[in-house]
mmCIF file of C-alpha atoms in Angstrom:
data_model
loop_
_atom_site.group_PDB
_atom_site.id
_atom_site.type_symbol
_atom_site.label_atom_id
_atom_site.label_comp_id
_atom_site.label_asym_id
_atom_site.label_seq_id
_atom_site.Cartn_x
_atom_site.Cartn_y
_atom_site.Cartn_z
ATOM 1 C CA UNK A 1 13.492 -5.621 43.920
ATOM 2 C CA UNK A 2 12.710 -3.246 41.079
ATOM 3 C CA UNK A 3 8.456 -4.856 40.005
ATOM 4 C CA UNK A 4 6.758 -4.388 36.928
ATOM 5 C CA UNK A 5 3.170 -4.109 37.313
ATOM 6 C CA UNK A 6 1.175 -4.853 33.860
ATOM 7 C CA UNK A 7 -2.190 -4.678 34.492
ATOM 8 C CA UNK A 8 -5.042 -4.112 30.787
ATOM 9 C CA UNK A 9 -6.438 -1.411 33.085
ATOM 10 C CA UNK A 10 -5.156 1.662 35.207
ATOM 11 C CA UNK A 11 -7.804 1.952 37.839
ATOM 12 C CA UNK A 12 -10.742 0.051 37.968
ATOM 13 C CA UNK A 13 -13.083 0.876 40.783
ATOM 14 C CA UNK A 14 -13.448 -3.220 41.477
ATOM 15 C CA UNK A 15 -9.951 -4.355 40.980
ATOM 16 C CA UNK A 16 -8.530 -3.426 44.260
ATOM 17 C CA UNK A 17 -6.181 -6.629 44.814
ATOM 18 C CA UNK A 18 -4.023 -4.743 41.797
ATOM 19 C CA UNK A 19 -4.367 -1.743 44.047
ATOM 20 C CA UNK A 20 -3.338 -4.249 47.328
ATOM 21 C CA UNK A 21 -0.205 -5.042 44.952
ATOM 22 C CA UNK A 22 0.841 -1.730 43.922
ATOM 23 C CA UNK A 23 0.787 -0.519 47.701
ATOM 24 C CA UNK A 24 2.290 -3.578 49.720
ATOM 25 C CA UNK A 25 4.253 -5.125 47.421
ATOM 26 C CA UNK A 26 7.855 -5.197 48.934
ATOM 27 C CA UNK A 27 10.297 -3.179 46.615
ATOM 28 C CA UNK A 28 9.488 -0.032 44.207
ATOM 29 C CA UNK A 29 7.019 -0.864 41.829
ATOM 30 C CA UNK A 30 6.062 0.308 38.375
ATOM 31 C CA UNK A 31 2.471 0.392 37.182
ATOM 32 C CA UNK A 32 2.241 -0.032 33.425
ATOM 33 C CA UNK A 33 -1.332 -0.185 32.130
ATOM 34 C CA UNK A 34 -3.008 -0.408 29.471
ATOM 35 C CA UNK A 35 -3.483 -3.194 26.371
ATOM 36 C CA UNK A 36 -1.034 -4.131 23.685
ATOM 37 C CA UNK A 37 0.319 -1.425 21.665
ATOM 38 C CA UNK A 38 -0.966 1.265 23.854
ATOM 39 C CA UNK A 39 0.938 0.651 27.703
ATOM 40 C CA UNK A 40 2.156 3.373 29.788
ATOM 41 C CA UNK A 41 3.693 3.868 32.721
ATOM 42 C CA UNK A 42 1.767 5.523 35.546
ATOM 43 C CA UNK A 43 4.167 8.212 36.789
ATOM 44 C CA UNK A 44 5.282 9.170 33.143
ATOM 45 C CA UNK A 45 3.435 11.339 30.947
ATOM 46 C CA UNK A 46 5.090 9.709 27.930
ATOM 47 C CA UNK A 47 6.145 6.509 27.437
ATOM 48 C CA UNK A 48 10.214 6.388 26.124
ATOM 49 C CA UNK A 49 12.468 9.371 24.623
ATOM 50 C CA UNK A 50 10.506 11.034 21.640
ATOM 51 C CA UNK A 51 13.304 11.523 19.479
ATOM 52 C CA UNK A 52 13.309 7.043 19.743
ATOM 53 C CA UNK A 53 10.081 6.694 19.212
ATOM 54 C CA UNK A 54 10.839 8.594 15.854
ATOM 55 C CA UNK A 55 13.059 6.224 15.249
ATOM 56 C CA UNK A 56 11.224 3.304 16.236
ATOM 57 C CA UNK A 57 8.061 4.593 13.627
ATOM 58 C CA UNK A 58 10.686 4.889 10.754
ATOM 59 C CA UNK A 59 12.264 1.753 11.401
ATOM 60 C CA UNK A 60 8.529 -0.443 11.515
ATOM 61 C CA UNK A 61 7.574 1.552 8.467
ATOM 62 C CA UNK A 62 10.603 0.414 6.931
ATOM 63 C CA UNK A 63 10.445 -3.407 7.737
ATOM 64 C CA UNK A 64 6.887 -3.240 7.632
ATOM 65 C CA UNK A 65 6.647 -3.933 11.699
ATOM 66 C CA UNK A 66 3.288 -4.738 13.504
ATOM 67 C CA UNK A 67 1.693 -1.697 14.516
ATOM 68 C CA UNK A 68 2.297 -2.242 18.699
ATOM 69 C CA UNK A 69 6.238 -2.410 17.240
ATOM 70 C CA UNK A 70 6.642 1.092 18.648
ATOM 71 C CA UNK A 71 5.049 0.518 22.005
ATOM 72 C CA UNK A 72 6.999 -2.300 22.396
ATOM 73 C CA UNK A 73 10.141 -1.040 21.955
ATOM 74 C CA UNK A 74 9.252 1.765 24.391
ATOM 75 C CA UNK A 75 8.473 -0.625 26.917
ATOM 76 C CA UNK A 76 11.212 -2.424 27.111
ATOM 77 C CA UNK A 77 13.340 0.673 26.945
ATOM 78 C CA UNK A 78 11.550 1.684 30.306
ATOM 79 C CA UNK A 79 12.447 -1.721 31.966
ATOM 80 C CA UNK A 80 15.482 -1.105 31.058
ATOM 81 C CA UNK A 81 16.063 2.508 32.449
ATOM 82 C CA UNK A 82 14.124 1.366 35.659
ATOM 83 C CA UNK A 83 16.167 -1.956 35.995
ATOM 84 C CA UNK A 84 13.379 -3.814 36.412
ATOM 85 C CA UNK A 85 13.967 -7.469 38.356
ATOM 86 C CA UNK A 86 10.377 -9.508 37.375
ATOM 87 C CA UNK A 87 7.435 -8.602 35.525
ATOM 88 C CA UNK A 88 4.057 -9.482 37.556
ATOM 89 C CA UNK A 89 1.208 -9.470 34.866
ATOM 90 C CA UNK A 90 -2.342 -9.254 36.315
ATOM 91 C CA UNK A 91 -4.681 -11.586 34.207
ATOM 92 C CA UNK A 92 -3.626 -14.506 31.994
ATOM 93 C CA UNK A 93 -5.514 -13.073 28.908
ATOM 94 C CA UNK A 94 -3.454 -9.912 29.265
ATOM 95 C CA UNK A 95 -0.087 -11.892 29.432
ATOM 96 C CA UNK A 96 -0.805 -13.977 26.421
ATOM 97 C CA UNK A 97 -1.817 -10.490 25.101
ATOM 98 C CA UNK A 98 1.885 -8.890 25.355
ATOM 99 C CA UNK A 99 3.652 -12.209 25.215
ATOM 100 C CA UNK A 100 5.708 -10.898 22.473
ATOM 101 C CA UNK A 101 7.024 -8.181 24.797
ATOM 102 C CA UNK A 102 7.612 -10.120 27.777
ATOM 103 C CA UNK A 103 9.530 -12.526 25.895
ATOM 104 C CA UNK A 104 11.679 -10.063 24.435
ATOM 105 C CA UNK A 105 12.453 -8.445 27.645
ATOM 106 C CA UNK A 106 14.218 -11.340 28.716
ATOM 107 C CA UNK A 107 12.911 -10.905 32.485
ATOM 108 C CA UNK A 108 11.061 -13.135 34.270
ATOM 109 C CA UNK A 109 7.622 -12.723 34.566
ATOM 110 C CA UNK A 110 4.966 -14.109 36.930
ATOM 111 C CA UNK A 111 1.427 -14.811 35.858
ATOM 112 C CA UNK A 112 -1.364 -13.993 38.741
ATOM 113 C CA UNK A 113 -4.822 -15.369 37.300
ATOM 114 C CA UNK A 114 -7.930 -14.015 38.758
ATOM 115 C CA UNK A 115 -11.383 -15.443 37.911
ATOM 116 C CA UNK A 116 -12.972 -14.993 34.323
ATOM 117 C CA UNK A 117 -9.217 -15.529 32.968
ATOM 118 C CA UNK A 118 -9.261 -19.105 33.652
ATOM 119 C CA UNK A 119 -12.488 -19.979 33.094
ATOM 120 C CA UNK A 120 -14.692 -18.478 30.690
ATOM 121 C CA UNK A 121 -14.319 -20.329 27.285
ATOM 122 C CA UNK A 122 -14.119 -18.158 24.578
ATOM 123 C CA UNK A 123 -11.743 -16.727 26.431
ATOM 124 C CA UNK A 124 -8.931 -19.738 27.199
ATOM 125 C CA UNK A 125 -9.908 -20.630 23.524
ATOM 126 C CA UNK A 126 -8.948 -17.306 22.141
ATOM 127 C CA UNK A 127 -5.441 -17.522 24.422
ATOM 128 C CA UNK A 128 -4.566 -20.859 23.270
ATOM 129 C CA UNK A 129 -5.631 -22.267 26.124
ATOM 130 C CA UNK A 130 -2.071 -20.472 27.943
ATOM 131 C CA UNK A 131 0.435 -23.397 26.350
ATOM 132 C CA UNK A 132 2.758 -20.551 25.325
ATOM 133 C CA UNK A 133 2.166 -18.199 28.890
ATOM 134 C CA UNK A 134 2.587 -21.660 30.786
ATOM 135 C CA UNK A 135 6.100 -22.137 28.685
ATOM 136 C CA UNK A 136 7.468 -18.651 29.033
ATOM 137 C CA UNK A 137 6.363 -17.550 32.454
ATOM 138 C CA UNK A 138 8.438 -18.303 35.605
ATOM 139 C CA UNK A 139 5.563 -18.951 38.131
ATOM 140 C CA UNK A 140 1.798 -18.902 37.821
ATOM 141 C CA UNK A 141 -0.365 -17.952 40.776
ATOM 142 C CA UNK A 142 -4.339 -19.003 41.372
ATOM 143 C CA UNK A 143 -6.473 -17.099 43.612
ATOM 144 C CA UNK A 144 -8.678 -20.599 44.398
ATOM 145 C CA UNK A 145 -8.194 -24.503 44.853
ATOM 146 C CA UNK A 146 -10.926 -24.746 41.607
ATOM 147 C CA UNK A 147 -9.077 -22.333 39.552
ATOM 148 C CA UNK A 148 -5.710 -24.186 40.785
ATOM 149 C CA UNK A 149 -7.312 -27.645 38.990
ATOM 150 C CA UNK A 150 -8.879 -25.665 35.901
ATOM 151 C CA UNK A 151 -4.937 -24.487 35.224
ATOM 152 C CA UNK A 152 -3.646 -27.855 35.813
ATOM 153 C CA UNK A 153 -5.773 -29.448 33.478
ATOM 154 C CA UNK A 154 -5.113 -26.752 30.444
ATOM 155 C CA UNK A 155 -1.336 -28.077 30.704
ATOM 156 C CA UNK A 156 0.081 -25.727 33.577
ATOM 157 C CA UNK A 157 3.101 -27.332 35.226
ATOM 158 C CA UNK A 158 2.451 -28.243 38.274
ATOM 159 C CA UNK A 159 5.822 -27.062 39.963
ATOM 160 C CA UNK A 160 5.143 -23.070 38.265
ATOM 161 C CA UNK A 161 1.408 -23.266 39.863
ATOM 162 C CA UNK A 162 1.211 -21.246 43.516
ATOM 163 C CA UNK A 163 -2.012 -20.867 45.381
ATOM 164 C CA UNK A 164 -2.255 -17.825 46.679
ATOM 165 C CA UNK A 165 -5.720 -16.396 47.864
ATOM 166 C CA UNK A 166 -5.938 -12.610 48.392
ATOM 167 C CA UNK A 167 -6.032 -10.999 51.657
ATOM 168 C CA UNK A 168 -8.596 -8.279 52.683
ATOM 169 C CA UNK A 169 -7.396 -4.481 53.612
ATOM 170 C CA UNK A 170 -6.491 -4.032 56.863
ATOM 171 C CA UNK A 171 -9.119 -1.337 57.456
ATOM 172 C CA UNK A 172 -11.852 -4.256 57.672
ATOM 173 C CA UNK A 173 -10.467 -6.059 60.278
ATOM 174 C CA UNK A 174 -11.118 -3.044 62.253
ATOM 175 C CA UNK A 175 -14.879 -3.336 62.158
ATOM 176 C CA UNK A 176 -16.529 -3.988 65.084
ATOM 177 C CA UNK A 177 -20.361 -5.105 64.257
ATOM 178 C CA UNK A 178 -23.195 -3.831 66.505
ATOM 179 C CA UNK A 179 -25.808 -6.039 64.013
ATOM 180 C CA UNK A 180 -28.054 -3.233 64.820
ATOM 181 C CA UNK A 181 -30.189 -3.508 61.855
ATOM 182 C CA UNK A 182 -32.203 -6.546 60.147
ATOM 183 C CA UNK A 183 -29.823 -5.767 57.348
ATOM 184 C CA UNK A 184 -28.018 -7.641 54.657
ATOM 185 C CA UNK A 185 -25.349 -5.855 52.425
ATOM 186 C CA UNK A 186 -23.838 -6.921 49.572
ATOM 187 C CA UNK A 187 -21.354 -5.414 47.373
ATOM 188 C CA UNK A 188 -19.812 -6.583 43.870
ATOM 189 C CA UNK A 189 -20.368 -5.825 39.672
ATOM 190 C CA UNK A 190 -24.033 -6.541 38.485
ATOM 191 C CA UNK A 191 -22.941 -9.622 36.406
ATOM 192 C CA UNK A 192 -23.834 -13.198 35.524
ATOM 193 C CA UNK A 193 -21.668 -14.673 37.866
ATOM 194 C CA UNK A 194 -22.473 -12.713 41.039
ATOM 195 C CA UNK A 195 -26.098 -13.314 39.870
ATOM 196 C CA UNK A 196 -27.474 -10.609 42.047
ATOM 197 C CA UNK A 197 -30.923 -11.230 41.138
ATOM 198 C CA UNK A 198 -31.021 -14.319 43.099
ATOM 199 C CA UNK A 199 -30.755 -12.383 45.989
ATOM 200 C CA UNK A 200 -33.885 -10.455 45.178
ATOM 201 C CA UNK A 201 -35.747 -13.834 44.595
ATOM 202 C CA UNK A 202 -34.630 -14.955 47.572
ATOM 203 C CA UNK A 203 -35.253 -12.335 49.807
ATOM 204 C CA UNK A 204 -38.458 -11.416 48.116
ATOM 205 C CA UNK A 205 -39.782 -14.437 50.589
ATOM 206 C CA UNK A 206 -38.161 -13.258 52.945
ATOM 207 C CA UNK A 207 -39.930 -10.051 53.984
ATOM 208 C CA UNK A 208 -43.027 -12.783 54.173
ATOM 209 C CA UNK A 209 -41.926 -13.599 57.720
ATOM 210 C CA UNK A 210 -39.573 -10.287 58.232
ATOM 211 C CA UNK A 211 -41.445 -7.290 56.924
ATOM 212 C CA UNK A 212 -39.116 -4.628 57.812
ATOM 213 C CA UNK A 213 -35.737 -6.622 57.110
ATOM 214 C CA UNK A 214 -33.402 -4.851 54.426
ATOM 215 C CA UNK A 215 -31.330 -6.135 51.751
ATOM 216 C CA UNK A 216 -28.969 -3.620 49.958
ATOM 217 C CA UNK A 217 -27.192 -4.190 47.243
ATOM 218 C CA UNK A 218 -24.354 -2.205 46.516
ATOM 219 C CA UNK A 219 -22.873 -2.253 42.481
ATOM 220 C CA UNK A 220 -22.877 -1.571 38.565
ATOM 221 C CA UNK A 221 -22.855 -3.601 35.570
ATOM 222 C CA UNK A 222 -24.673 -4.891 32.668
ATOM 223 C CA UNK A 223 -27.342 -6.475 35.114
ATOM 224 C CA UNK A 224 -27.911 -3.345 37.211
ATOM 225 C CA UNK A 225 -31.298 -1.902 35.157
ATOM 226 C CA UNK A 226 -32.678 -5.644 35.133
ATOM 227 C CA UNK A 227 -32.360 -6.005 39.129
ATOM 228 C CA UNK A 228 -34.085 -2.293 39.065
ATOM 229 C CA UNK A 229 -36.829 -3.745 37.420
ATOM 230 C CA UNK A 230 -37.389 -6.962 39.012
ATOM 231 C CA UNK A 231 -37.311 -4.821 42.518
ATOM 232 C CA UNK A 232 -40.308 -2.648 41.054
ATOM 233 C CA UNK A 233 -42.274 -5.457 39.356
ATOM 234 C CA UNK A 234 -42.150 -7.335 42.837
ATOM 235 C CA UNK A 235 -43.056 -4.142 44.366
ATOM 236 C CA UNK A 236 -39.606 -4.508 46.930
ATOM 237 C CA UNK A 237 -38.365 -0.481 46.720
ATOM 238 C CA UNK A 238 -39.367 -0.307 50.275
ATOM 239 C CA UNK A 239 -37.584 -3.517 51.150
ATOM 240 C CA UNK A 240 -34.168 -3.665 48.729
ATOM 241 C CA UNK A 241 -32.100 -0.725 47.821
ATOM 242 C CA UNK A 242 -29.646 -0.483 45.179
ATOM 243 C CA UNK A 243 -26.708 1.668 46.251
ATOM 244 C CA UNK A 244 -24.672 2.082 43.132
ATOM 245 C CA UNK A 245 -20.478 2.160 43.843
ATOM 246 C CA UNK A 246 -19.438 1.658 47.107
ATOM 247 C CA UNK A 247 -16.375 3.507 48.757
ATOM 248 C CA UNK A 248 -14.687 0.976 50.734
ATOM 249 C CA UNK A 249 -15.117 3.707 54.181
ATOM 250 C CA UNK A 250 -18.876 3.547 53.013
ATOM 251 C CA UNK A 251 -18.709 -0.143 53.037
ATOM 252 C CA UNK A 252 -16.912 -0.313 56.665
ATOM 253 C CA UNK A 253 -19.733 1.700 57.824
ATOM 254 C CA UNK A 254 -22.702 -0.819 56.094
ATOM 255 C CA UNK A 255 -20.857 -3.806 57.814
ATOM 256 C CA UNK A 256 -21.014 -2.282 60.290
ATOM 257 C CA UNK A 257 -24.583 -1.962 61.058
ATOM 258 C CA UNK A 258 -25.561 -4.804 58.753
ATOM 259 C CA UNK A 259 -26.325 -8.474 60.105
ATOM 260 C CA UNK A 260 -24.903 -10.731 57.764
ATOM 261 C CA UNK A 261 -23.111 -10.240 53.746
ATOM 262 C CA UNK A 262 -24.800 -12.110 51.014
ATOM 263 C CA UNK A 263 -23.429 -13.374 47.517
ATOM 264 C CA UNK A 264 -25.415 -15.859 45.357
ATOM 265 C CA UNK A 265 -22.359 -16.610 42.816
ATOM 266 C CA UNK A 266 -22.769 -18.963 39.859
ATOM 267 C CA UNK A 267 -21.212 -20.493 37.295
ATOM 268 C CA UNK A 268 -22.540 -18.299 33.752
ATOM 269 C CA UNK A 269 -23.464 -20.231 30.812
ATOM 270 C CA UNK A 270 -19.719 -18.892 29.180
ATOM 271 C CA UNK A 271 -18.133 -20.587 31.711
ATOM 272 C CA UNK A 272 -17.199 -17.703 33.715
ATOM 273 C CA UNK A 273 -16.546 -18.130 37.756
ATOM 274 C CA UNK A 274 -15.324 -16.317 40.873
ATOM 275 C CA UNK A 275 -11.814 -16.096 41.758
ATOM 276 C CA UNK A 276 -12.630 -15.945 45.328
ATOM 277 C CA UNK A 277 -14.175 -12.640 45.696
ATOM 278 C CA UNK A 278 -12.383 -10.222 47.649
ATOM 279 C CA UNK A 279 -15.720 -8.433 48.901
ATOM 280 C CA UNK A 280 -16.273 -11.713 51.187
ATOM 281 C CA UNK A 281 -12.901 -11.930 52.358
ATOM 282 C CA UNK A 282 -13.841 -8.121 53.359
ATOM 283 C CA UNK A 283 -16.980 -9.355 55.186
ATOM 284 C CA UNK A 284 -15.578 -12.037 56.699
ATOM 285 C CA UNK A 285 -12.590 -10.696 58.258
ATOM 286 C CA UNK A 286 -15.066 -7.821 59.352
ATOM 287 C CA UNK A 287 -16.809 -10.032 61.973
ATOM 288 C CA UNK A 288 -20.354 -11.137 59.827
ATOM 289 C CA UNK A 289 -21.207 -14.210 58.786
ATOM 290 C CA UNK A 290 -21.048 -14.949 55.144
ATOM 291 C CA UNK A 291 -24.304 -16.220 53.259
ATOM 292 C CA UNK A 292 -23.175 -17.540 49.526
ATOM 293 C CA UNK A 293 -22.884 -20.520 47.487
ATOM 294 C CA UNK A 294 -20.618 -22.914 47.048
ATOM 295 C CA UNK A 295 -18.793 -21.742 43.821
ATOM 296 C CA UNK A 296 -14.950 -21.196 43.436
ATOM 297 C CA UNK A 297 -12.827 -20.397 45.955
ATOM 298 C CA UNK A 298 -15.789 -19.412 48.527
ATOM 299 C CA UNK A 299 -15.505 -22.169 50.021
ATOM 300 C CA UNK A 300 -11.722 -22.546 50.959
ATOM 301 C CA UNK A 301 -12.629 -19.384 53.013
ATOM 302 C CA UNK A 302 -16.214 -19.851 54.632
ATOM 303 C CA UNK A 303 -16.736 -23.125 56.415
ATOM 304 C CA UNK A 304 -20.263 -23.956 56.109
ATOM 305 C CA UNK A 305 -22.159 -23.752 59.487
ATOM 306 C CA UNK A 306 -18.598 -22.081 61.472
ATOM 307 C CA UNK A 307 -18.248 -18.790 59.635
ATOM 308 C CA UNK A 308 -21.167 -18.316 57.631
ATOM 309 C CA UNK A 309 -24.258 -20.432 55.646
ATOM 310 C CA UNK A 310 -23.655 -22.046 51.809
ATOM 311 C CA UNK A 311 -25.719 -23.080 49.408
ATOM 312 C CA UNK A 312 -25.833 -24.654 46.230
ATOM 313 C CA UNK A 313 -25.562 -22.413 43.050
ATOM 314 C CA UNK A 314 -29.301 -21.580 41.900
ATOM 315 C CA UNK A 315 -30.786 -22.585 45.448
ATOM 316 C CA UNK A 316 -32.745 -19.574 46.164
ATOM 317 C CA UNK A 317 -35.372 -20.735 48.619
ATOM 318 C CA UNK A 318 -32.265 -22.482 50.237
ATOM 319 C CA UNK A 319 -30.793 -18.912 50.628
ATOM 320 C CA UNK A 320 -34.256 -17.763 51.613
ATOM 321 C CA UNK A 321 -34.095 -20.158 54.254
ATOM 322 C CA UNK A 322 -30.081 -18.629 55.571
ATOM 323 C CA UNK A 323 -31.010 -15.575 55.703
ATOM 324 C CA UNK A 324 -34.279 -16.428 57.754
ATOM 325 C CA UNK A 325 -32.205 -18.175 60.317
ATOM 326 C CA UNK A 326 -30.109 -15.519 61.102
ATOM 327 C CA UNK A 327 -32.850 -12.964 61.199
ATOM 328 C CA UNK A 328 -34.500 -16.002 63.733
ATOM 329 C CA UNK A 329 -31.508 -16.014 65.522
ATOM 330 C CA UNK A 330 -28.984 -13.135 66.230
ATOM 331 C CA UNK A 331 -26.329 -14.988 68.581
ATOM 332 C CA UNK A 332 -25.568 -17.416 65.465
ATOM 333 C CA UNK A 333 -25.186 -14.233 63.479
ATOM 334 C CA UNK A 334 -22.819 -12.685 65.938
ATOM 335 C CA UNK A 335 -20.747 -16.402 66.695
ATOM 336 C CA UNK A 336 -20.729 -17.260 62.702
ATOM 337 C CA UNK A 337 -19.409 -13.335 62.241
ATOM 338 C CA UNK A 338 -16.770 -13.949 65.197
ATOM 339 C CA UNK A 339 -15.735 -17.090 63.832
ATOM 340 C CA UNK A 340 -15.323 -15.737 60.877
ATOM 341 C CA UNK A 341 -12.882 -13.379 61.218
ATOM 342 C CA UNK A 342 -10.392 -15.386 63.450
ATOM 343 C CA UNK A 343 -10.227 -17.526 60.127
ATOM 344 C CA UNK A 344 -9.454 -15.103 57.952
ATOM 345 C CA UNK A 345 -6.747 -13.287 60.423
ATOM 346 C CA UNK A 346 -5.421 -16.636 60.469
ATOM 347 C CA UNK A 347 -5.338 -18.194 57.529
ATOM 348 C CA UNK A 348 -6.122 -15.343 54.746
ATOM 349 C CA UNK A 349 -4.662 -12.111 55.844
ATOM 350 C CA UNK A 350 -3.540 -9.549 53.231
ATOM 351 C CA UNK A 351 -0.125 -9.400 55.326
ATOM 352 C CA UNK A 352 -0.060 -13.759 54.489
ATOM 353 C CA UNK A 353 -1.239 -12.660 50.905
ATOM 354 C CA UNK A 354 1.698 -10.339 50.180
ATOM 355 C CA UNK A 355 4.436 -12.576 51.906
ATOM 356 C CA UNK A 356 4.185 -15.208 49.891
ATOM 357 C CA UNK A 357 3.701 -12.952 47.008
ATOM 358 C CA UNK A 358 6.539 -11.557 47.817
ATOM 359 C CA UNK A 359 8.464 -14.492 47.657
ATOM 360 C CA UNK A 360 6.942 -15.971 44.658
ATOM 361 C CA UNK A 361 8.454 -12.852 42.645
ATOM 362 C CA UNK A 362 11.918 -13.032 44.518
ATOM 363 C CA UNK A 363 12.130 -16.844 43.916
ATOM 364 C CA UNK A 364 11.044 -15.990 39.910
ATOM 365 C CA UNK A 365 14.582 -13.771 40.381
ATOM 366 C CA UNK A 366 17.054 -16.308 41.790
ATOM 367 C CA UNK A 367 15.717 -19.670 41.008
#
């Protein structure tokens, strides 16, 4: 198959399941970025023949054409030269976005939701709440059981909805933990959701009982200066480091070393939830136990008490209280961790992932 990739974004340091797609996917695949009115094409400098595109801004000043007229036009003309089979569109905001275009294309296009898409609620307001991406698109995928429901109830039909949770890079399943250090890592965008200053709270009585135990916390976002502060104003810099963007071989190596990964995920006040994050899948499938909250799709991959500790959104001294078990109690650490990542080879491998992604997108061709 010939795959269109339209993703709002070329390269986002966090959004490596687009970068999963764009490398695995079986067929050649086209990455077109960027938002409505303004998409190119990765491996083109330009977008479409100039000499059309002069056409194409005579003809919308003409008939008095929406402004992303052009872009449109251009768009489809490159779908056409690169006989493009199906459309995949990452994010259901961006496919309501281009609708316009993917309807005029004429080729069928499959919707793959990831987290704040289907749940923050400004958001599903401002898209209609996806009647008209639910109508058009061939198949719609959901990255969690939750998010699967949340669809469903909007109005998706149930016979276009496909659960299909991502699968980790290969490169973690080749970490083998020494859980040399009293260490907990965690990696993922300084955000309401991921509510990393829970961590800080929690592990802030931790140190009480483990004075030389480490928590770092690897990340950027709107949050990150606020987590900076609340480490100094607690007095933690000696305890809690804040690493900044992680490379994933940096990562490898933290995992590595590290004793368990910790998340304290929420639901934000705007509604706004996990997918299932892809940095636990990561953990997980790298042999450590997995200390987070039940929220999303976290837990359709940890099983509480078999691969790793949950607790309820907001429950900080109940984190507290995770963590200090497995600094109590290394084995558990080391059978949770092994646990964990026969699970995810078995059930959530990227290899499963892209299979059945696969044939999603084929099926979307010959129905």
């Amino acid at each position: 198959m010939n795959i269109a990739i339209l993703s709002p974004s070329q390269n986002p340091y966090s959004e490596t399941f687009i970068q999963a797609h764009k490398n695995f996917l079986k067929g050649k695949v086209y990455y077109y970025y960027g938002q409505k009115g303004g998409v190119c094409l990765e491996s083109e400098k330009k977008l479409g023949h100039p000499i059309k595109k002069v056409f194409y801004k005579l003809y919308r000043s003409i008939f008095k054409k929406p402004y992303s007229y052009i872009n449109n036009k251009q768009l489809i003309d490159s779908f056409n030269k690169n006989k493009i089979d199906v459309i995949l569109v990452e994010y259901g905001n961006h496919a309501f976005k281009i609708l316009d275009v993917l309807k005029l294309s004429k080729i069928p296009f499959v919707v793959h939701f990831h987290g704040y898409d289907a749940s923050v609620n400004f958001v599903i307001e401002q898209c209609q709440n996806y009647s008209e991406v639910f109508k058009y698109a061939s198949k719609i995928i959901s990255v969690s059981q939750v998010m699967s429901n949340n669809l469903l109830d909007l109005g998706c039909p149930k016979d276009k909805l496909f659960y299909n949770v991502y699968g980790p890079n290969p490169l973690f399943e080749k970490v083998q933990p020494t859980f040399s250090k009293k260490q907990f890592i965690s990696i993922g965008r300084f955000t309401d959701k991921k509510a990393p200053y829970y961590l800080i709270l929690a592990f802030k009585d931790v140190i009480k009982t483990h004075k030389k135990a480490q928590l770092l916390i690897g990340g950027s976002g709107e949050l990150y200066n606020t987590c900076k502060n609340l480490i100094a104003y607690y007095n933690l810099q000696d305890n809690i480091r804040l690493l900044g963007v992680v490379t994933p071989q940096k990562y490898t190596t933290l995992l590595e070393e590290s004793l368990a990964y910790v998340q304290h995920s929420v639901t934000a006040l705007n509604g706004d939830m996990e997918g299932t994050p892809l940095s636990i899948l990561e953990a997980s499938v790298a042999g450590l136990p997995v200390i987070s909250t039940y929220h999303a799709g976290i837990s359709d991959v940890i099983i509480n008490n078999k691969t790793g500790l949950l607790v309820h959104e907001h429950d900080v001294s109940g984190m507290t209280e995770a963590m200090i078990s497995l600094l109590d109690d290394i084995d558990l650490a080391k059978t949770l961790g092994n646990n964990g990542k026969q699970n995810i080879l078995s059930n959530f491998s990227m290899n499963r992932h892209i299979k059945q992604l696969n044939i999603i997108l084929s099926d979307s061709v010959n129905p």
